[in-house]
Every structure is written in C-alpha cells, then in structure tokens.
PDB file of C-alpha atoms in Angstrom:
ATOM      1  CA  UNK A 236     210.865 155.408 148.404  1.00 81.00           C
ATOM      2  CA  UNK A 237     211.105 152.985 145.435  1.00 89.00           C
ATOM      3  CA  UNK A 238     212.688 149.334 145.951  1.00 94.00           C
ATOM      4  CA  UNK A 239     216.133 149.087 145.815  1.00 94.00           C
ATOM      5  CA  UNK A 240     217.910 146.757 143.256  1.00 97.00           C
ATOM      6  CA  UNK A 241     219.193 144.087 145.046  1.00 97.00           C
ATOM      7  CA  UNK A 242     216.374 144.402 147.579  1.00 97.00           C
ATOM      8  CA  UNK A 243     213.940 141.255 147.892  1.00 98.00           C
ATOM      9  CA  UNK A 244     210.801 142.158 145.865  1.00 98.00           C
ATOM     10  CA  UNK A 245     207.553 142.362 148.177  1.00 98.00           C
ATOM     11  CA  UNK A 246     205.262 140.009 148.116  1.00 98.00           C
ATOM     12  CA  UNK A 247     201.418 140.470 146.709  1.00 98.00           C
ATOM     13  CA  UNK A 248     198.551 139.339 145.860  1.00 98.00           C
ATOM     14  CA  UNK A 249     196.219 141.065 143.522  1.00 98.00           C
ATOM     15  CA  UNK A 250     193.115 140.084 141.167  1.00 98.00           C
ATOM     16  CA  UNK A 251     193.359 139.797 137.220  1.00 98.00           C
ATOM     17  CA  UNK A 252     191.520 141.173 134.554  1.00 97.00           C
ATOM     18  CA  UNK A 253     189.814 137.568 134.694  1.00 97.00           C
ATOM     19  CA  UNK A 254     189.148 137.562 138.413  1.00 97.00           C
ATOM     20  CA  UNK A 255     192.036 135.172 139.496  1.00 97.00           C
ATOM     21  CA  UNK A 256     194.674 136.001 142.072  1.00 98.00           C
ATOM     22  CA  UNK A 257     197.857 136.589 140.749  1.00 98.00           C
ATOM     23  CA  UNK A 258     200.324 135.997 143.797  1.00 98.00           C
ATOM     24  CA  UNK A 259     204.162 137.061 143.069  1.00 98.00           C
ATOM     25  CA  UNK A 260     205.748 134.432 144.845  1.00 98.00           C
ATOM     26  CA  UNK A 261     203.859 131.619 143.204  1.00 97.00           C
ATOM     27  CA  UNK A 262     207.139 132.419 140.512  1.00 98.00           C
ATOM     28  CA  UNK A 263     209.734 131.731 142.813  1.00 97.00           C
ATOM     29  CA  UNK A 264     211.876 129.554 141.931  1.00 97.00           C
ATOM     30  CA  UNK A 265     210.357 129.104 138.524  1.00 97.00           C
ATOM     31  CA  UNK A 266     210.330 132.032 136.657  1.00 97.00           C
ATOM     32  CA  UNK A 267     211.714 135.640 136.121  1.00 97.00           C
ATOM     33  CA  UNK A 268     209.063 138.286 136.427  1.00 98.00           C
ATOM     34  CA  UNK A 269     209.232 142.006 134.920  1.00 98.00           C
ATOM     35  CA  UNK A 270     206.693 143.812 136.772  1.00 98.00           C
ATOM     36  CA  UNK A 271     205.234 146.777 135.217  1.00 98.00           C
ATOM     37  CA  UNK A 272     203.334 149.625 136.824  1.00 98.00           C
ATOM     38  CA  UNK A 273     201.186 152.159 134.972  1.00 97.00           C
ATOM     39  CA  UNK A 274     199.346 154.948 135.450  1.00 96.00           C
ATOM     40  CA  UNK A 275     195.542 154.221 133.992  1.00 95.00           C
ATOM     41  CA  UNK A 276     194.219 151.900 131.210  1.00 96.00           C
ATOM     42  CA  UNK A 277     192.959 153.491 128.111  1.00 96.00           C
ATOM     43  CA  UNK A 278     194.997 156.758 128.098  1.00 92.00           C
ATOM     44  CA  UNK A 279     197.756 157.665 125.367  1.00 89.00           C
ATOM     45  CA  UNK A 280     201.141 156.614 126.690  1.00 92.00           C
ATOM     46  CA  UNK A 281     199.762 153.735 129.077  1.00 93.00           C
ATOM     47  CA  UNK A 282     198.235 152.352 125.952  1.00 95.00           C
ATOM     48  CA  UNK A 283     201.301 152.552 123.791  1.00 95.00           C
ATOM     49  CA  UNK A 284     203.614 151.070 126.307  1.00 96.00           C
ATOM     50  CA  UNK A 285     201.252 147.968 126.764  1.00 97.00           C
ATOM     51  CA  UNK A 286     200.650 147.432 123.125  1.00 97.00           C
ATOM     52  CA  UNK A 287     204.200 147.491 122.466  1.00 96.00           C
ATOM     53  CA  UNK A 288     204.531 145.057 125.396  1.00 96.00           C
ATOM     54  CA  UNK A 289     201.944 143.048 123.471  1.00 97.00           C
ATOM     55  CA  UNK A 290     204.066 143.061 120.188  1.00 97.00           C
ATOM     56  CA  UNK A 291     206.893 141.654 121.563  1.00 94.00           C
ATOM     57  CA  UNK A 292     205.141 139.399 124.266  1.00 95.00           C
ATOM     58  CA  UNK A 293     207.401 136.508 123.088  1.00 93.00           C
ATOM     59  CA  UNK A 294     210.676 138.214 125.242  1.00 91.00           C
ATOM     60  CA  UNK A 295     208.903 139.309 128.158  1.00 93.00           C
ATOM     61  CA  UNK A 296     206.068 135.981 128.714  1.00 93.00           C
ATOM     62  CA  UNK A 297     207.787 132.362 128.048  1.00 94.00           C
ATOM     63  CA  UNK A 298     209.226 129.157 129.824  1.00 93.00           C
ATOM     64  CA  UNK A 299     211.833 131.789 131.873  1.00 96.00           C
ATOM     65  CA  UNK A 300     209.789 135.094 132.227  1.00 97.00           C
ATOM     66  CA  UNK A 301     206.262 136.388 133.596  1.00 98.00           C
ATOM     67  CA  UNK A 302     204.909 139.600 132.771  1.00 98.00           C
ATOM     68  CA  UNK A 303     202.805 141.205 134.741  1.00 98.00           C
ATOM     69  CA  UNK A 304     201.317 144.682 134.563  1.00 98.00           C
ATOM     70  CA  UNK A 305     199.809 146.651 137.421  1.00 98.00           C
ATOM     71  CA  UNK A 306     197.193 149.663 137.473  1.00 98.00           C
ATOM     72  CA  UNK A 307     195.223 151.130 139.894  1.00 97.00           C
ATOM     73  CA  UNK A 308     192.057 150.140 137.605  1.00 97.00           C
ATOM     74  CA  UNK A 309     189.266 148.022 139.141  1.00 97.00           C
ATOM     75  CA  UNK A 310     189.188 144.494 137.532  1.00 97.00           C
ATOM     76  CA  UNK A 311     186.154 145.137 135.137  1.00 97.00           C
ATOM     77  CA  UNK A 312     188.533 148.059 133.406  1.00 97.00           C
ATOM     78  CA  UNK A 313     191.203 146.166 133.305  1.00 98.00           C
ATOM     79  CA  UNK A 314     189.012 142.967 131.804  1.00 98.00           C
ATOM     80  CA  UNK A 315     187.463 146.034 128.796  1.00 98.00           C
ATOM     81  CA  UNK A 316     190.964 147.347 127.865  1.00 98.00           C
ATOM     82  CA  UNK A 317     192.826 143.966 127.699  1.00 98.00           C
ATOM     83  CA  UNK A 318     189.697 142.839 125.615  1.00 98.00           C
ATOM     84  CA  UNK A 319     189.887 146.028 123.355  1.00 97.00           C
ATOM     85  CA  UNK A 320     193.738 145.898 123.249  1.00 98.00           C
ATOM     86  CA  UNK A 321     194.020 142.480 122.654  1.00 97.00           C
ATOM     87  CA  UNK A 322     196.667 142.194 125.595  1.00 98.00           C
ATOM     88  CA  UNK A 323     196.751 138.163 126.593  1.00 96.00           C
ATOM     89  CA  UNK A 324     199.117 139.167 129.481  1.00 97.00           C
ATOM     90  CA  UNK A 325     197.606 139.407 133.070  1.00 98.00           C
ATOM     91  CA  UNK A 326     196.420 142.903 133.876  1.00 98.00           C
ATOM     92  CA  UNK A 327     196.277 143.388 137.994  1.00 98.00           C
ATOM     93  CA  UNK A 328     194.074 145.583 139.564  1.00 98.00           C
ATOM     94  CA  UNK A 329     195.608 147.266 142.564  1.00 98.00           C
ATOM     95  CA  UNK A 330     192.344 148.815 142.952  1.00 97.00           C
ATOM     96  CA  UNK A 331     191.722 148.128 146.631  1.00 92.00           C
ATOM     97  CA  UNK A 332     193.240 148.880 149.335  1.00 92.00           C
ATOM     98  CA  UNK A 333     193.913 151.718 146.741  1.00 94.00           C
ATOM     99  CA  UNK A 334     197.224 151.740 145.705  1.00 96.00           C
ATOM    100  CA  UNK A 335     198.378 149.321 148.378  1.00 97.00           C
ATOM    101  CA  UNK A 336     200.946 147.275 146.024  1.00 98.00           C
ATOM    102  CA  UNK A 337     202.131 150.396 143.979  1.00 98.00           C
ATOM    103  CA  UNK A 338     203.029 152.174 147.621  1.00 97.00           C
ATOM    104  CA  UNK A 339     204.729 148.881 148.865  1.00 97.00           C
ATOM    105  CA  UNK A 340     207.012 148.963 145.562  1.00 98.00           C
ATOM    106  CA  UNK A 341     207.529 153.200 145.939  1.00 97.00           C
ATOM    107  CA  UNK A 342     206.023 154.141 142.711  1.00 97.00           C
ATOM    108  CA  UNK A 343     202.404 155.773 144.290  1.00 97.00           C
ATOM    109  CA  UNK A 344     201.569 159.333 143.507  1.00 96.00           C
ATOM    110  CA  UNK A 345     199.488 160.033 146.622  1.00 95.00           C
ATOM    111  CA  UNK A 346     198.471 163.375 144.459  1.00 95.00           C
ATOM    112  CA  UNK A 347     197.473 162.039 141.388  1.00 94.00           C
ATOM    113  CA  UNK A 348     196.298 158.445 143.139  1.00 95.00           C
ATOM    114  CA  UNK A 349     197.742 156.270 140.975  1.00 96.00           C
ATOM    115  CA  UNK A 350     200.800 154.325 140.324  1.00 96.00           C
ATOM    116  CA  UNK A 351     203.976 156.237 138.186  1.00 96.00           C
ATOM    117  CA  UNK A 352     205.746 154.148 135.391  1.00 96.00           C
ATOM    118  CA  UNK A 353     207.887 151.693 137.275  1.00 96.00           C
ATOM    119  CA  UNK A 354     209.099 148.741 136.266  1.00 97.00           C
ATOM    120  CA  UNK A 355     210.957 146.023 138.158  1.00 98.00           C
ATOM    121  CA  UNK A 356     212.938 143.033 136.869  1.00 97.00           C
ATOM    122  CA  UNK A 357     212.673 140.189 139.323  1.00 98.00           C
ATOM    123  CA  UNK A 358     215.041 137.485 139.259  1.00 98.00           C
ATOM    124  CA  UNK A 359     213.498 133.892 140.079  1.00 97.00           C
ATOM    125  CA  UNK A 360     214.708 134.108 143.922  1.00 98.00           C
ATOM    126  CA  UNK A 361     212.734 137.207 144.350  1.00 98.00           C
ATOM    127  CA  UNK A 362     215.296 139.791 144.009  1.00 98.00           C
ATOM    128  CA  UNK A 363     214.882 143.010 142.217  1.00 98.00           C
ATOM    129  CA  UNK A 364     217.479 143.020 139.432  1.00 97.00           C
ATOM    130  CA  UNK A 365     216.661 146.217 137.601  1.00 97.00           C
ATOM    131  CA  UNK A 366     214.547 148.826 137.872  1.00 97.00           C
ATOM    132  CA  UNK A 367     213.503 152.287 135.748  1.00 96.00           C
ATOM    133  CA  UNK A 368     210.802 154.611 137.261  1.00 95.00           C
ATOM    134  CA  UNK A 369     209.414 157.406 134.838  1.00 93.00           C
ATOM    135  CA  UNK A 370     207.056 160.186 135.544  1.00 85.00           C
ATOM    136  CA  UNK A 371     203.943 159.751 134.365  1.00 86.00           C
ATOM    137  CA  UNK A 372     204.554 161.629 130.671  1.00 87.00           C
ATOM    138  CA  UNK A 373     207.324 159.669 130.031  1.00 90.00           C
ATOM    139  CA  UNK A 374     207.589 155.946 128.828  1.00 90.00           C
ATOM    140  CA  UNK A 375     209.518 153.306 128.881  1.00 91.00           C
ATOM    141  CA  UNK A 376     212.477 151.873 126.530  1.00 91.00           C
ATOM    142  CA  UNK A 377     211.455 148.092 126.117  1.00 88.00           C
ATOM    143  CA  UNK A 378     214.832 147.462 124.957  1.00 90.00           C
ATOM    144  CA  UNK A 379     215.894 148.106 128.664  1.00 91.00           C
ATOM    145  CA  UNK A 380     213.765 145.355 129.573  1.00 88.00           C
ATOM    146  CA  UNK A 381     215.088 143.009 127.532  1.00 88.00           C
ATOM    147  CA  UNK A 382     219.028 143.763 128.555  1.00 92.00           C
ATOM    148  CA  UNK A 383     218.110 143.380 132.026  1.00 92.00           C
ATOM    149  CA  UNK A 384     216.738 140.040 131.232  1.00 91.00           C
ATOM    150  CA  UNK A 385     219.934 139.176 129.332  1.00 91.00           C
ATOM    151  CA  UNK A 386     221.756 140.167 132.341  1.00 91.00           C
ATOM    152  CA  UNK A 387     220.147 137.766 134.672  1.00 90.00           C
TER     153      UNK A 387
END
C-alpha cells in the first residue's frame, strides 16, 4: 500500500553512491525533499528520468529542496552510473535489507524485486505532500514535481 498524502513520511537511512548515510529526517525542519524511486540504474526510462532530473537540478536541489533518488542498486552501481551520467544528486542504494525502504513507502514489486516509479514530495515537517506512482514502463512528468513544490 503506497503512503498516503498527508501521511508522515517514514523515516530511513540508506548509503549514497559515495558511501555516506543519507538519513531523511536530517531535512526536517530545513528543507523540502522530493523523493524519487526507480526501478534500476542504467536502463532506458530510469536513465531518461534521472538525466532530465539532472537538467533541471536547479528546481528540485537548492536552499528549500533536497532531491534524493532511490534504487534497489548496490552502492558501487549507483557510484558507476552517477559517474557516467554525470548526476551530482545523491543516488541511495536500498540494496540491503532488499527493498526495505521502497516496501516501507508501498512502491516494491515483490515480483520483479525492485522499486516501481514513485515519487513523493515531502514538506519540511515530514509530511507527504504529493505523490505519483507509475508502473515501471511509464515515466514521470517533471513538471508535476515542480507544481507540487509551488504548492507547498
């Protein structure tokens, strides 16, 4: 079941591309975070989203708002696409426990093993705002992103 809108965002803690934990409540209170889940790095769509992410990093990583992306990739993946990509946004690997932050947030495909395209807008108390989950074919409208941002 995928987190409500108005719901208070669960709490993680996973390792970058780099290694470092990424916690989201070290943003409480300071910033806005849009949370993006995808299936696997390197693959057609997953790519395209996250470069276009990359083009307009400027809306979606600044003094109000965090981005942060989510795979089920191991770190060292995550640390080659990023590289390749030229993404300077943190990557987390939700690697192990397998798929332990992607089930907490409802967006898990137990028969595929990894996460569906979900994104989550969450405001700077913690609180999912928006949300848009797509099937793994299917991406995202960036332009949804940034209304819900308006919004908040």
């Amino acid at each position: 079941m995928t987190i409500e809108v108005g719901s208070q965002a669960p709490d993680f803690q996973l390792k970058d591309n780099h290694g470092r934990t990424v916690r989201l409540s070290e943003f409480r209170g300071e910033k806005n975070v849009v949370l993006v889940f995808y299936p696997f790095a390197f693959t057609g769509v997953c790519t395209g989203e996250l470069c276009a992410l990359r083009d307009e990093l400027p809306r979606f990583e600044n003094e109000g708002t965090q981005l942060l992306a989510v795979s089920n990739d191991s770190i060292h993946t995550l640390r080659v696409f990023a590289e390749q990509e030229g993404l300077e946004y943190p990557l987390l690997s939700d690697f192990w426990p397998h798929g332990e932050t992607s089930r907490a947030y409802g967006v898990f495909d137990e028969d595929k093993g990894c996460a569906v395209r979900g994104t989550f807008v969450i405001d700077k108390a913690g609180v999912v705002r928006w949300s848009v989950v797509n099937g793994l074919p299917d991406a995202r409208d960036l332009s949804d992103y940034v209304k819900a941002l308006e919004a908040l």
